[in-house]
mmCIF file of C-alpha atoms in Angstrom:
data_model
loop_
_atom_site.group_PDB
_atom_site.id
_atom_site.type_symbol
_atom_site.label_atom_id
_atom_site.label_comp_id
_atom_site.label_asym_id
_atom_site.label_seq_id
_atom_site.Cartn_x
_atom_site.Cartn_y
_atom_site.Cartn_z
ATOM 1 C CA MET K 19 22.723 -41.002 5.056
ATOM 2 C CA THR K 20 20.017 -39.473 2.884
ATOM 3 C CA ILE K 21 19.147 -35.828 2.905
ATOM 4 C CA LYS K 22 15.430 -35.177 2.655
ATOM 5 C CA THR K 23 14.473 -32.221 0.486
ATOM 6 C CA THR K 24 11.186 -30.435 0.600
ATOM 7 C CA ASP K 25 9.315 -28.269 -1.841
ATOM 8 C CA SER K 26 10.416 -24.639 -1.810
ATOM 9 C CA GLY K 27 6.958 -23.519 -2.994
ATOM 10 C CA PRO K 28 5.937 -21.937 0.317
ATOM 11 C CA LEU K 29 8.944 -19.594 0.090
ATOM 12 C CA MET K 30 7.797 -17.984 -3.144
ATOM 13 C CA PRO K 31 4.881 -15.923 -1.769
ATOM 14 C CA ILE K 32 7.095 -14.723 1.075
ATOM 15 C CA SER K 33 9.890 -13.789 -1.334
ATOM 16 C CA SER K 34 7.681 -11.932 -3.789
ATOM 17 C CA ALA K 35 5.131 -10.255 -1.490
ATOM 18 C CA PHE K 36 6.697 -6.887 -2.230
ATOM 19 C CA TRP K 37 5.544 -7.147 -5.857
ATOM 20 C CA ALA K 38 1.917 -6.987 -4.787
ATOM 21 C CA PHE K 39 2.465 -4.145 -2.335
ATOM 22 C CA LYS K 40 4.522 -1.995 -4.694
ATOM 23 C CA THR K 41 1.962 -2.491 -7.467
ATOM 24 C CA PHE K 42 -0.799 -1.527 -5.055
ATOM 25 C CA ALA K 43 1.165 1.500 -3.814
ATOM 26 C CA ALA K 44 1.904 2.686 -7.367
ATOM 27 C CA ALA K 45 -1.790 2.518 -8.262
ATOM 28 C CA VAL K 46 -2.682 4.525 -5.130
ATOM 29 C CA GLU K 47 0.101 7.044 -5.844
ATOM 30 C CA ILE K 48 -1.242 7.804 -9.334
ATOM 31 C CA ASP K 49 -4.828 7.904 -8.006
ATOM 32 C CA LEU K 50 -5.914 5.098 -10.320
ATOM 33 C CA PHE K 51 -8.865 4.063 -8.157
ATOM 34 C CA THR K 52 -10.062 7.643 -7.721
ATOM 35 C CA ARG K 53 -9.972 8.097 -11.513
ATOM 36 C CA LEU K 54 -12.173 5.007 -11.878
ATOM 37 C CA ARG K 55 -14.711 5.953 -9.198
ATOM 38 C CA ASP K 56 -18.458 5.665 -9.542
ATOM 39 C CA GLY K 57 -18.440 2.897 -12.141
ATOM 40 C CA ARG K 58 -16.114 4.500 -14.682
ATOM 41 C CA ARG K 59 -14.442 1.927 -16.944
ATOM 42 C CA VAL K 60 -11.372 2.438 -19.146
ATOM 43 C CA THR K 61 -9.330 0.589 -21.720
ATOM 44 C CA VAL K 62 -5.557 0.282 -21.462
ATOM 45 C CA SER K 63 -5.173 2.903 -24.197
ATOM 46 C CA GLU K 64 -7.490 5.366 -22.445
ATOM 47 C CA ILE K 65 -5.768 5.142 -19.065
ATOM 48 C CA ALA K 66 -2.312 5.284 -20.707
ATOM 49 C CA THR K 67 -3.267 8.544 -22.400
ATOM 50 C CA GLU K 68 -4.861 9.967 -19.259
ATOM 51 C CA LEU K 69 -1.849 9.124 -17.096
ATOM 52 C CA GLY K 70 0.755 10.087 -19.714
ATOM 53 C CA MET K 71 2.183 6.543 -19.675
ATOM 54 C CA HIS K 72 3.029 4.048 -22.399
ATOM 55 C CA GLU K 73 0.523 1.282 -23.078
ATOM 56 C CA ARG K 74 2.786 -1.647 -22.059
ATOM 57 C CA PRO K 75 3.274 -0.530 -18.429
ATOM 58 C CA SER K 76 -0.351 0.638 -18.264
ATOM 59 C CA ASP K 77 -1.493 -2.806 -19.376
ATOM 60 C CA ALA K 78 0.794 -4.469 -16.814
ATOM 61 C CA LEU K 79 -0.484 -2.221 -14.001
ATOM 62 C CA LEU K 80 -4.164 -2.763 -14.811
ATOM 63 C CA ALA K 81 -3.691 -6.534 -15.165
ATOM 64 C CA ALA K 82 -1.747 -6.713 -11.906
ATOM 65 C CA CYS K 83 -4.396 -4.689 -10.042
ATOM 66 C CA ALA K 84 -7.077 -6.985 -11.445
ATOM 67 C CA SER K 85 -5.126 -10.036 -10.274
ATOM 68 C CA LEU K 86 -4.951 -8.489 -6.795
ATOM 69 C CA GLY K 87 -8.733 -8.058 -6.738
ATOM 70 C CA LEU K 88 -8.538 -4.266 -6.906
ATOM 71 C CA LEU K 89 -9.929 -3.912 -10.420
ATOM 72 C CA ASP K 90 -12.509 -5.875 -12.389
ATOM 73 C CA LYS K 91 -11.800 -6.658 -16.039
ATOM 74 C CA ASN K 92 -14.635 -6.992 -18.527
ATOM 75 C CA CYS K 93 -13.461 -7.804 -22.059
ATOM 76 C CA ALA K 94 -11.129 -4.904 -22.905
ATOM 77 C CA ASP K 95 -11.950 -2.484 -20.096
ATOM 78 C CA TYR K 96 -11.282 -2.163 -16.381
ATOM 79 C CA GLY K 97 -13.129 -0.654 -13.440
ATOM 80 C CA ASN K 98 -12.838 -0.617 -9.669
ATOM 81 C CA SER K 99 -13.714 -3.704 -7.693
ATOM 82 C CA ALA K 100 -16.122 -3.199 -4.775
ATOM 83 C CA LEU K 101 -13.113 -3.223 -2.421
ATOM 84 C CA ALA K 102 -11.326 -0.457 -4.322
ATOM 85 C CA GLU K 103 -14.507 1.589 -4.694
ATOM 86 C CA GLU K 104 -15.094 1.598 -0.941
ATOM 87 C CA PHE K 105 -11.558 1.973 0.397
ATOM 88 C CA LEU K 106 -9.320 3.370 -2.345
ATOM 89 C CA VAL K 107 -11.224 6.337 -3.745
ATOM 90 C CA SER K 108 -9.758 9.525 -2.326
ATOM 91 C CA GLY K 109 -12.222 11.581 -0.281
ATOM 92 C CA ARG K 110 -14.419 8.646 0.686
ATOM 93 C CA PRO K 111 -15.093 8.173 4.431
ATOM 94 C CA ARG K 112 -13.204 4.877 4.623
ATOM 95 C CA TYR K 113 -10.274 5.878 2.361
ATOM 96 C CA PHE K 114 -7.259 3.668 3.020
ATOM 97 C CA GLY K 115 -4.847 5.254 0.541
ATOM 98 C CA GLY K 116 -3.245 7.568 3.103
ATOM 99 C CA TYR K 117 -2.042 4.560 5.044
ATOM 100 C CA VAL K 118 -0.745 2.909 1.860
ATOM 101 C CA ARG K 119 1.192 6.082 1.012
ATOM 102 C CA PHE K 120 2.570 6.211 4.553
ATOM 103 C CA LEU K 121 3.791 2.637 4.306
ATOM 104 C CA ASP K 122 5.269 3.182 0.865
ATOM 105 C CA HIS K 123 7.070 6.448 1.614
ATOM 106 C CA ARG K 124 8.013 6.016 5.268
ATOM 107 C CA GLU K 125 7.939 2.418 6.419
ATOM 108 C CA TYR K 126 8.935 0.511 3.295
ATOM 109 C CA PRO K 127 12.284 2.292 2.727
ATOM 110 C CA ALA K 128 13.203 1.944 6.402
ATOM 111 C CA TRP K 129 13.016 -1.855 6.156
ATOM 112 C CA HIS K 130 15.983 -1.801 3.790
ATOM 113 C CA GLY K 131 18.040 -1.170 6.925
ATOM 114 C CA LEU K 132 16.695 -4.111 8.929
ATOM 115 C CA VAL K 133 20.012 -5.939 9.222
ATOM 116 C CA HIS K 134 21.712 -2.781 10.535
ATOM 117 C CA ALA K 135 18.885 -2.135 13.002
ATOM 118 C CA LEU K 136 19.144 -5.702 14.297
ATOM 119 C CA ARG K 137 22.906 -5.495 14.694
ATOM 120 C CA ASP K 138 22.868 -2.028 16.271
ATOM 121 C CA ASN K 139 19.827 -2.558 18.529
ATOM 122 C CA ARG K 140 18.114 0.559 17.155
ATOM 123 C CA PRO K 141 14.547 1.260 16.077
ATOM 124 C CA LEU K 142 13.999 0.735 12.397
ATOM 125 C CA THR K 143 11.656 3.572 11.466
ATOM 126 C CA TRP K 144 12.745 6.427 13.689
ATOM 127 C CA ASP K 145 15.939 7.842 15.222
ATOM 128 C CA PRO K 146 15.892 8.061 19.046
ATOM 129 C CA GLY K 147 18.633 10.679 18.797
ATOM 130 C CA GLU K 148 16.262 12.993 16.933
ATOM 131 C CA GLN K 149 12.860 12.288 18.455
ATOM 132 C CA GLU K 150 11.436 10.878 21.664
ATOM 133 C CA SER K 151 9.226 8.262 20.039
ATOM 134 C CA ILE K 152 7.834 7.153 16.700
ATOM 135 C CA PHE K 153 4.709 9.178 17.500
ATOM 136 C CA SER K 154 6.550 12.474 17.869
ATOM 137 C CA ALA K 155 4.536 15.482 16.716
ATOM 138 C CA GLU K 156 7.672 16.733 14.953
ATOM 139 C CA ASP K 157 7.389 13.932 12.421
ATOM 140 C CA PRO K 158 5.071 15.280 9.698
ATOM 141 C CA VAL K 159 4.943 11.985 7.770
ATOM 142 C CA MET K 160 3.835 9.981 10.797
ATOM 143 C CA MET K 161 1.408 12.601 11.990
ATOM 144 C CA GLY K 162 -0.087 12.916 8.497
ATOM 145 C CA ALA K 163 -0.790 9.185 8.486
ATOM 146 C CA VAL K 164 -2.155 9.173 12.014
ATOM 147 C CA LEU K 165 -4.234 12.342 11.747
ATOM 148 C CA GLY K 166 -5.012 12.227 8.032
ATOM 149 C CA GLY K 167 -8.510 10.806 8.391
ATOM 150 C CA ASP K 168 -7.743 7.602 6.530
ATOM 151 C CA ALA K 169 -9.485 4.309 7.257
ATOM 152 C CA LEU K 170 -6.828 3.186 9.726
ATOM 153 C CA THR K 171 -7.349 6.237 11.922
ATOM 154 C CA LEU K 172 -11.094 5.864 11.713
ATOM 155 C CA GLN K 173 -10.917 2.180 12.667
ATOM 156 C CA LEU K 174 -8.682 2.932 15.655
ATOM 157 C CA ASP K 175 -11.136 5.560 16.896
ATOM 158 C CA ARG K 176 -14.116 3.205 16.922
ATOM 159 C CA PRO K 177 -14.937 1.256 20.055
ATOM 160 C CA GLY K 178 -15.217 -2.467 19.523
ATOM 161 C CA PRO K 179 -14.376 -5.845 21.014
ATOM 162 C CA GLY K 180 -11.128 -5.617 22.951
ATOM 163 C CA ARG K 181 -10.771 -1.863 22.417
ATOM 164 C CA ARG K 182 -10.833 0.657 25.229
ATOM 165 C CA VAL K 183 -12.438 4.019 24.737
#
């Protein structure tokens, strides 16, 4: 009897997806895209100084954001991609950073308890012993994400195909 093996390649993007998200969330947290708004371009050294970081991690962050399509690199400097300029600059009408922060601070840590939630038949991101639902007004993190005026909220408020007003 022969055992057929297959390529494990498709498992790699699933296994490492958190790298992209955590890089993205870190850049949002330090307001990288807001600092680079309106066509501003910086070198690794300049952003390292501005952020009070060492050059090696600054270089890694900028390169990673460029590989994710969030920054454009031109020779030795970086600037926002069109995507980042529209959705990741704080204060813009379609700002998406509030939702990224919500996921990073509230949802992401909760998923560390997935096995326990599965075994205990309990919600993952909220405690039914402390609140009636995930949308409880007593939950300032959830309400900040829902009412914060970020792009997700704005998209949910717009009528469109399949949406009821």
